mmCIF file of C-alpha atoms and ligand atoms in Angstrom:
data_model
loop_
_atom_site.group_PDB
_atom_site.id
_atom_site.type_symbol
_atom_site.label_atom_id
_atom_site.label_comp_id
_atom_site.label_asym_id
_atom_site.label_seq_id
_atom_site.Cartn_x
_atom_site.Cartn_y
_atom_site.Cartn_z
ATOM 1 C CA MET A 136 72.093 122.518 97.079
ATOM 2 C CA PHE A 137 75.335 121.121 98.394
ATOM 3 C CA LYS A 138 74.482 120.244 102.001
ATOM 4 C CA LYS A 139 77.171 120.349 104.649
ATOM 5 C CA ILE A 140 77.580 117.810 107.389
ATOM 6 C CA PHE A 141 79.733 117.545 110.518
ATOM 7 C CA GLY A 142 79.218 121.308 110.770
ATOM 8 C CA GLY A 143 82.554 121.756 109.002
ATOM 9 C CA ALA A 144 82.980 123.544 105.704
ATOM 10 C CA ASP A 145 85.137 120.716 104.405
ATOM 11 C CA ALA A 146 82.589 117.934 104.585
ATOM 12 C CA TYR A 147 79.562 117.494 102.374
ATOM 13 C CA LYS A 148 76.787 115.007 102.399
ATOM 14 C CA THR A 149 74.935 115.110 99.150
ATOM 15 C CA VAL A 150 76.438 115.015 95.704
ATOM 16 C CA PRO A 151 76.246 118.480 94.100
ATOM 17 C CA GLN A 152 74.100 118.732 90.987
ATOM 18 C CA ARG A 153 75.276 120.280 87.745
ATOM 19 C CA ASP A 154 73.525 123.589 88.504
ATOM 20 C CA ASP A 155 75.213 123.915 91.903
ATOM 21 C CA PRO A 156 76.938 127.313 92.273
ATOM 22 C CA LEU A 157 80.110 125.334 92.997
ATOM 23 C CA PHE A 158 80.184 124.332 89.323
ATOM 24 C CA ARG A 159 79.447 127.787 87.865
ATOM 25 C CA GLU A 160 82.825 128.151 86.150
ATOM 26 C CA VAL A 161 83.255 124.521 85.080
ATOM 27 C CA ASP A 162 84.071 123.854 81.438
ATOM 28 C CA TRP A 163 82.120 120.627 81.022
ATOM 29 C CA GLN A 164 83.689 119.864 77.655
ATOM 30 C CA ARG A 165 87.217 119.947 79.000
ATOM 31 C CA LEU A 166 87.071 117.925 82.194
ATOM 32 C CA PRO A 167 89.687 115.248 82.913
ATOM 33 C CA ARG A 168 88.452 111.664 82.760
ATOM 34 C CA HIS A 169 90.736 110.390 85.512
ATOM 35 C CA VAL A 170 92.032 112.500 88.398
ATOM 36 C CA ALA A 171 94.602 111.208 90.884
ATOM 37 C CA VAL A 172 95.212 112.918 94.207
ATOM 38 C CA ILE A 173 98.224 112.796 96.515
ATOM 39 C CA MET A 174 96.512 113.753 99.754
ATOM 40 C CA ASP A 175 99.489 115.293 101.522
ATOM 41 C CA GLY A 176 99.963 117.637 104.459
ATOM 42 C CA ASN A 177 97.819 116.118 107.208
ATOM 43 C CA GLY A 178 100.734 116.259 109.629
ATOM 44 C CA ARG A 179 101.646 119.839 108.771
ATOM 45 C CA TRP A 180 98.014 120.898 109.114
ATOM 46 C CA ALA A 181 97.806 119.308 112.567
ATOM 47 C CA LYS A 182 101.063 120.923 113.661
ATOM 48 C CA GLY A 183 99.748 124.296 112.564
ATOM 49 C CA GLN A 184 96.698 123.758 114.790
ATOM 50 C CA GLY A 185 98.757 122.573 117.738
ATOM 51 C CA LEU A 186 97.272 119.085 117.362
ATOM 52 C CA LEU A 187 98.700 115.589 117.050
ATOM 53 C CA ARG A 188 99.419 114.259 113.536
ATOM 54 C CA THR A 189 96.603 111.769 113.994
ATOM 55 C CA ALA A 190 94.103 114.629 114.234
ATOM 56 C CA GLY A 191 95.324 115.714 110.819
ATOM 57 C CA HIS A 192 94.593 112.292 109.350
ATOM 58 C CA LYS A 193 91.116 112.376 110.834
ATOM 59 C CA ALA A 194 90.465 115.788 109.328
ATOM 60 C CA GLY A 195 91.825 114.499 106.023
ATOM 61 C CA VAL A 196 89.145 111.815 105.872
ATOM 62 C CA ARG A 197 86.461 114.507 106.019
ATOM 63 C CA THR A 198 88.116 116.287 103.119
ATOM 64 C CA LEU A 199 88.098 113.085 101.087
ATOM 65 C CA LYS A 200 84.350 112.735 101.513
ATOM 66 C CA GLY A 201 83.757 116.169 100.016
ATOM 67 C CA ILE A 202 86.155 115.590 97.135
ATOM 68 C CA LEU A 203 84.588 112.247 96.216
ATOM 69 C CA SER A 204 81.135 113.891 96.184
ATOM 70 C CA THR A 205 82.481 116.676 93.998
ATOM 71 C CA ALA A 206 84.086 114.219 91.579
ATOM 72 C CA ILE A 207 80.775 112.351 91.330
ATOM 73 C CA GLY A 208 78.908 115.605 90.719
ATOM 74 C CA LEU A 209 81.340 116.476 87.943
ATOM 75 C CA GLY A 210 80.737 113.090 86.371
ATOM 76 C CA LEU A 211 84.416 112.079 86.374
ATOM 77 C CA GLU A 212 85.079 108.524 85.228
ATOM 78 C CA ALA A 213 87.748 107.776 87.806
ATOM 79 C CA LEU A 214 89.173 109.261 90.994
ATOM 80 C CA THR A 215 92.289 107.689 92.498
ATOM 81 C CA VAL A 216 93.562 108.723 95.916
ATOM 82 C CA TYR A 217 96.855 107.916 97.605
ATOM 83 C CA ALA A 218 96.031 106.760 101.132
ATOM 84 C CA PHE A 219 99.150 104.824 102.171
ATOM 85 C CA SER A 220 102.374 104.218 100.289
ATOM 86 C CA THR A 221 104.760 101.269 100.436
ATOM 87 C CA GLU A 222 107.176 103.760 102.033
ATOM 88 C CA ASN A 223 104.765 104.886 104.765
ATOM 89 C CA TRP A 224 105.623 101.794 106.863
ATOM 90 C CA LYS A 225 108.707 103.767 107.897
ATOM 91 C CA ARG A 226 106.502 105.919 110.120
ATOM 92 C CA PRO A 227 106.138 105.301 113.870
ATOM 93 C CA HIS A 228 104.163 102.195 114.716
ATOM 94 C CA ALA A 229 101.449 104.177 116.473
ATOM 95 C CA GLU A 230 100.802 106.359 113.435
ATOM 96 C CA VAL A 231 100.631 103.362 111.082
ATOM 97 C CA ASP A 232 98.228 101.643 113.477
ATOM 98 C CA PHE A 233 96.073 104.734 113.675
ATOM 99 C CA LEU A 234 95.906 104.974 109.896
ATOM 100 C CA MET A 235 94.901 101.319 109.497
ATOM 101 C CA ASN A 236 92.107 101.803 112.035
ATOM 102 C CA LEU A 237 91.037 105.000 110.320
ATOM 103 C CA PHE A 238 90.751 103.210 106.944
ATOM 104 C CA SER A 239 88.669 100.528 108.569
ATOM 105 C CA GLU A 240 86.347 103.054 110.267
ATOM 106 C CA TYR A 241 86.042 105.040 107.068
ATOM 107 C CA LEU A 242 85.014 101.980 105.087
ATOM 108 C CA ALA A 243 82.486 100.866 107.681
ATOM 109 C CA ARG A 244 80.949 104.321 107.906
ATOM 110 C CA GLU A 245 80.907 105.313 104.244
ATOM 111 C CA LEU A 246 80.137 102.008 102.585
ATOM 112 C CA ARG A 247 76.375 102.372 102.314
ATOM 113 C CA GLU A 248 76.449 105.969 101.133
ATOM 114 C CA MET A 249 79.074 105.229 98.485
ATOM 115 C CA HIS A 250 77.006 102.313 97.280
ATOM 116 C CA GLU A 251 73.901 104.537 97.093
ATOM 117 C CA ASP A 252 75.927 107.003 95.058
ATOM 118 C CA ASN A 253 76.653 104.214 92.547
ATOM 119 C CA VAL A 254 80.405 104.309 93.344
ATOM 120 C CA ARG A 255 82.626 101.407 92.280
ATOM 121 C CA ILE A 256 85.365 101.228 94.890
ATOM 122 C CA HIS A 257 88.606 99.460 94.093
ATOM 123 C CA PHE A 258 91.837 99.118 96.030
ATOM 124 C CA LEU A 259 95.263 99.505 94.483
ATOM 125 C CA GLY A 260 98.446 98.151 95.991
ATOM 126 C CA ARG A 261 99.869 95.138 97.775
ATOM 127 C CA ILE A 262 96.662 94.427 99.641
ATOM 128 C CA GLU A 263 98.012 91.226 101.220
ATOM 129 C CA GLY A 264 100.425 93.352 103.267
ATOM 130 C CA LEU A 265 97.569 95.033 105.149
ATOM 131 C CA PRO A 266 95.896 93.779 108.367
ATOM 132 C CA ALA A 267 93.708 90.728 107.669
ATOM 133 C CA SER A 268 90.494 92.305 108.956
ATOM 134 C CA LEU A 269 91.029 95.346 106.728
ATOM 135 C CA GLN A 270 91.660 93.099 103.729
ATOM 136 C CA GLN A 271 88.373 91.391 104.442
ATOM 137 C CA GLN A 272 86.512 94.716 104.619
ATOM 138 C CA MET A 273 88.120 95.857 101.380
ATOM 139 C CA ALA A 274 87.126 92.680 99.569
ATOM 140 C CA GLU A 275 83.551 93.013 100.819
ATOM 141 C CA ALA A 276 83.345 96.659 99.766
ATOM 142 C CA GLU A 277 84.652 95.844 96.277
ATOM 143 C CA GLU A 278 82.217 92.971 95.980
ATOM 144 C CA LEU A 279 79.252 95.055 97.173
ATOM 145 C CA MET A 280 79.902 97.798 94.627
ATOM 146 C CA SER A 281 81.159 95.645 91.766
ATOM 147 C CA GLY A 282 77.899 95.960 89.837
ATOM 148 C CA ASN A 283 77.716 99.755 90.141
ATOM 149 C CA THR A 284 78.107 101.931 87.079
ATOM 150 C CA GLY A 285 79.174 105.279 88.546
ATOM 151 C CA ILE A 286 82.604 106.693 89.313
ATOM 152 C CA ARG A 287 85.470 104.277 89.726
ATOM 153 C CA PHE A 288 86.994 105.215 93.081
ATOM 154 C CA ASN A 289 90.477 103.785 93.495
ATOM 155 C CA VAL A 290 92.026 103.888 96.934
ATOM 156 C CA ALA A 291 95.762 103.219 96.889
ATOM 157 C CA ALA A 292 96.785 101.495 100.143
ATOM 158 C CA ASN A 293 100.178 99.856 100.615
ATOM 159 C CA TYR A 294 100.707 101.088 97.082
ATOM 160 C CA GLY A 295 103.953 101.940 95.314
ATOM 161 C CA GLY A 296 104.278 102.518 91.581
ATOM 162 C CA GLN A 297 107.517 100.536 91.428
ATOM 163 C CA ASP A 298 106.040 97.734 93.502
ATOM 164 C CA GLU A 299 103.043 97.629 91.165
ATOM 165 C CA LEU A 300 105.336 97.263 88.129
ATOM 166 C CA ILE A 301 107.292 94.504 89.869
ATOM 167 C CA ARG A 302 104.020 92.650 90.497
ATOM 168 C CA VAL A 303 103.052 93.133 86.836
ATOM 169 C CA MET A 304 106.374 91.677 85.662
ATOM 170 C CA GLN A 305 106.137 88.771 88.075
ATOM 171 C CA ARG A 306 102.641 87.903 86.856
ATOM 172 C CA MET A 307 103.675 88.174 83.227
ATOM 173 C CA VAL A 308 106.554 85.786 83.722
ATOM 174 C CA ARG A 309 104.446 83.436 85.831
ATOM 175 C CA GLU A 310 101.706 83.365 83.198
ATOM 176 C CA GLY A 311 104.231 82.720 80.450
ATOM 177 C CA VAL A 312 103.408 85.840 78.442
ATOM 178 C CA ASP A 313 105.088 85.927 75.032
ATOM 179 C CA PRO A 314 107.701 88.751 75.239
ATOM 180 C CA GLU A 315 106.891 89.873 71.697
ATOM 181 C CA ALA A 316 103.236 90.276 72.606
ATOM 182 C CA ILE A 317 103.945 92.831 75.336
ATOM 183 C CA ASP A 318 102.757 96.300 74.396
ATOM 184 C CA GLU A 319 101.422 99.337 76.278
ATOM 185 C CA GLU A 320 97.881 98.050 76.210
ATOM 186 C CA MET A 321 98.856 94.695 77.674
ATOM 187 C CA VAL A 322 100.864 96.292 80.488
ATOM 188 C CA ALA A 323 97.954 98.629 81.273
ATOM 189 C CA GLY A 324 95.709 95.586 81.552
ATOM 190 C CA PHE A 325 98.032 94.014 84.141
ATOM 191 C CA LEU A 326 98.145 97.100 86.360
ATOM 192 C CA ASP A 327 96.056 97.567 89.510
ATOM 193 C CA THR A 328 94.170 100.235 87.528
ATOM 194 C CA ALA A 329 93.188 97.861 84.690
ATOM 195 C CA GLY A 330 90.075 99.167 82.992
ATOM 196 C CA CYS A 331 90.639 102.799 83.998
ATOM 197 C CA PRO A 332 91.553 105.507 81.514
ATOM 198 C CA PRO A 333 95.096 106.929 81.865
ATOM 199 C CA VAL A 334 95.518 109.609 84.531
ATOM 200 C CA ASP A 335 94.814 113.054 83.058
ATOM 201 C CA LEU A 336 95.533 115.119 86.129
ATOM 202 C CA VAL A 337 97.572 114.566 89.287
ATOM 203 C CA ILE A 338 96.818 116.914 92.170
ATOM 204 C CA ARG A 339 99.226 117.155 95.109
ATOM 205 C CA THR A 340 98.395 119.253 98.129
ATOM 206 C CA SER A 341 100.711 120.801 100.698
ATOM 207 C CA GLY A 342 103.418 122.242 98.493
ATOM 208 C CA ASP A 343 105.779 119.363 97.743
ATOM 209 C CA GLN A 344 106.270 118.775 94.040
ATOM 210 C CA ARG A 345 107.039 115.106 93.614
ATOM 211 C CA LEU A 346 105.287 111.845 92.732
ATOM 212 C CA SER A 347 106.409 109.873 95.798
ATOM 213 C CA ASN A 348 106.110 106.601 93.846
ATOM 214 C CA PHE A 349 102.468 107.188 92.824
ATOM 215 C CA LEU A 350 101.038 105.821 89.543
ATOM 216 C CA LEU A 351 104.329 105.891 87.645
ATOM 217 C CA TRP A 352 103.025 104.199 84.491
ATOM 218 C CA GLN A 353 99.541 105.703 84.568
ATOM 219 C CA SER A 354 100.795 109.300 84.891
ATOM 220 C CA ALA A 355 103.052 109.117 81.819
ATOM 221 C CA TYR A 356 101.165 111.995 80.173
ATOM 222 C CA ALA A 357 99.329 113.479 83.132
ATOM 223 C CA GLU A 358 99.121 117.172 83.834
ATOM 224 C CA PHE A 359 100.246 118.204 87.322
ATOM 225 C CA TYR A 360 98.548 120.585 89.709
ATOM 226 C CA PHE A 361 100.328 121.568 92.909
ATOM 227 C CA THR A 362 98.815 123.645 95.669
ATOM 228 C CA GLU A 363 100.238 124.887 98.966
ATOM 229 C CA THR A 364 96.970 124.084 100.723
ATOM 230 C CA ASN A 365 97.225 121.208 103.190
ATOM 231 C CA TRP A 366 94.873 118.305 102.492
ATOM 232 C CA PRO A 367 92.549 118.921 105.496
ATOM 233 C CA ASP A 368 91.992 122.475 104.217
ATOM 234 C CA PHE A 369 91.445 121.439 100.589
ATOM 235 C CA ARG A 370 87.846 122.276 99.638
ATOM 236 C CA PRO A 371 85.537 121.211 96.812
ATOM 237 C CA GLU A 372 86.094 124.749 95.508
ATOM 238 C CA ASP A 373 89.836 124.023 95.325
ATOM 239 C CA PHE A 374 89.161 120.811 93.425
ATOM 240 C CA VAL A 375 86.991 122.712 90.950
ATOM 241 C CA GLN A 376 89.796 125.278 90.644
ATOM 242 C CA ALA A 377 92.133 122.448 89.617
ATOM 243 C CA MET A 378 89.591 121.375 86.958
ATOM 244 C CA GLN A 379 89.558 124.929 85.568
ATOM 245 C CA ASP A 380 93.322 125.020 85.495
ATOM 246 C CA PHE A 381 93.351 121.680 83.665
ATOM 247 C CA ALA A 382 90.820 122.967 81.111
ATOM 248 C CA GLY A 383 93.340 125.632 80.118
ATOM 249 C CA ARG A 384 96.237 123.228 79.536
ATOM 250 C CA ASP A 385 97.503 122.565 76.031
ATOM 251 C CA ARG A 386 98.013 118.800 75.832
ATOM 252 C CA ARG A 387 100.066 117.854 72.808
ATOM 253 C CA PHE A 388 101.084 114.268 73.595
ATOM 254 C CA GLY A 389 104.302 114.778 71.676
ATOM 255 C CA GLY A 390 102.517 116.090 68.602
ATOM 256 C CA LEU A 391 101.995 119.600 67.302
ATOM 257 C CA GLU A 392 98.255 120.129 67.497
ATOM 258 C CA ASN A 393 96.957 122.790 69.839
ATOM 259 C CA LYS A 394 93.741 122.587 71.817
HETATM 260 C C1 IPE B 4 99.470 112.545 104.065
HETATM 261 O O1 IPE B 4 99.797 113.451 105.074
HETATM 262 C C2 IPE B 4 98.794 111.318 104.616
HETATM 263 C C3 IPE B 4 99.594 110.088 104.529
HETATM 264 C C4 IPE B 4 100.775 109.974 104.020
HETATM 265 C C5 IPE B 4 98.975 108.890 105.087
HETATM 266 P P1 IPE B 4 101.175 113.344 105.818
HETATM 267 O O2 IPE B 4 101.020 112.500 107.017
HETATM 268 O O3 IPE B 4 102.250 112.923 104.891
HETATM 269 O O4 IPE B 4 101.399 114.852 106.261
HETATM 270 P P2 IPE B 4 102.759 115.661 106.228
HETATM 271 O O5 IPE B 4 103.327 115.529 104.853
HETATM 272 O O6 IPE B 4 103.645 115.036 107.264
HETATM 273 O O7 IPE B 4 102.362 117.067 106.561
HETATM 274 C C1 IPE B 5 102.723 110.444 99.775
HETATM 275 O O1 IPE B 5 102.920 111.300 100.836
HETATM 276 C C2 IPE B 5 101.877 109.283 100.205
HETATM 277 C C3 IPE B 5 100.491 109.607 100.550
HETATM 278 C C4 IPE B 5 99.908 110.767 100.425
HETATM 279 C C5 IPE B 5 99.740 108.505 101.057
HETATM 280 P P1 IPE B 5 104.216 111.201 101.771
HETATM 281 O O2 IPE B 5 104.072 112.287 102.771
HETATM 282 O O3 IPE B 5 104.386 109.830 102.274
HETATM 283 O O4 IPE B 5 105.380 111.503 100.725
HETATM 284 P P2 IPE B 5 106.853 112.037 100.955
HETATM 285 O O5 IPE B 5 107.445 111.221 102.070
HETATM 286 O O6 IPE B 5 106.756 113.476 101.322
HETATM 287 O O7 IPE B 5 107.521 111.836 99.640
HETATM 288 MG MG1 MG B 6 103.512 113.908 103.652
#
């Protein structure tokens, strides 16, 4: 069974097995390969509870743990989460500082368990813009899990889709790539998500319906799932609900065939 930790309903320790009641309605043949999540609404959640925004971010980390476990249980190939955008530096210094510390604590605390769960963590974004100690932790975590064969877990930190494409173009020019040789496959191989399948489903919590500079190239043919639920309240059950919704989508990719 899916065991809860922290005493909260939004945090789970063990990875749920296929026969877990949570997965009763899952259409295993029609799961997305790559799910990307815009974890939004921590601040609004905190406000609703009469708490500081930082308390919302803390609660959001617990949610992430449960969603990663659920994604592993579902056997997804890749899960990408938006943790900090290139635009989030506009926030008050204290909030940015808190978030950087939270990422660091999260990594330190979850590293071993993720490794045991065969997770391959990878960071997307302009990593060199983050605090040096955090960069070091990130590199160590990637290195530790580099030989794992389970879910690819991408954490986007200091990430912007436009910034990523600028970095791709800069590298291409620097490496003297032949302009005629550039095709979709080559660009995909230069992205921070190189090696991952395209994004099938983007989930955004908390009601806003926009990309906020997330995975611009990778989401070219993604399905979108928006929910009013704030990220700290988003449960594994809600994630499974998004999978069911996705299973019912008719993806035509510009063609005429139906599902
Ligand atoms: C998302 O929650 C977390 C980050 C952007 C780091 P927000 O902090 O954006 O919460 P809202 O949107 O203000 O409610
Ligand atoms: C997007 O959320 C970034 C993350 C979830 C990390 P924001 O809260 O920063 O997005 P906007 O400002 O509403 O577009
Ligand atoms: Mg927000």
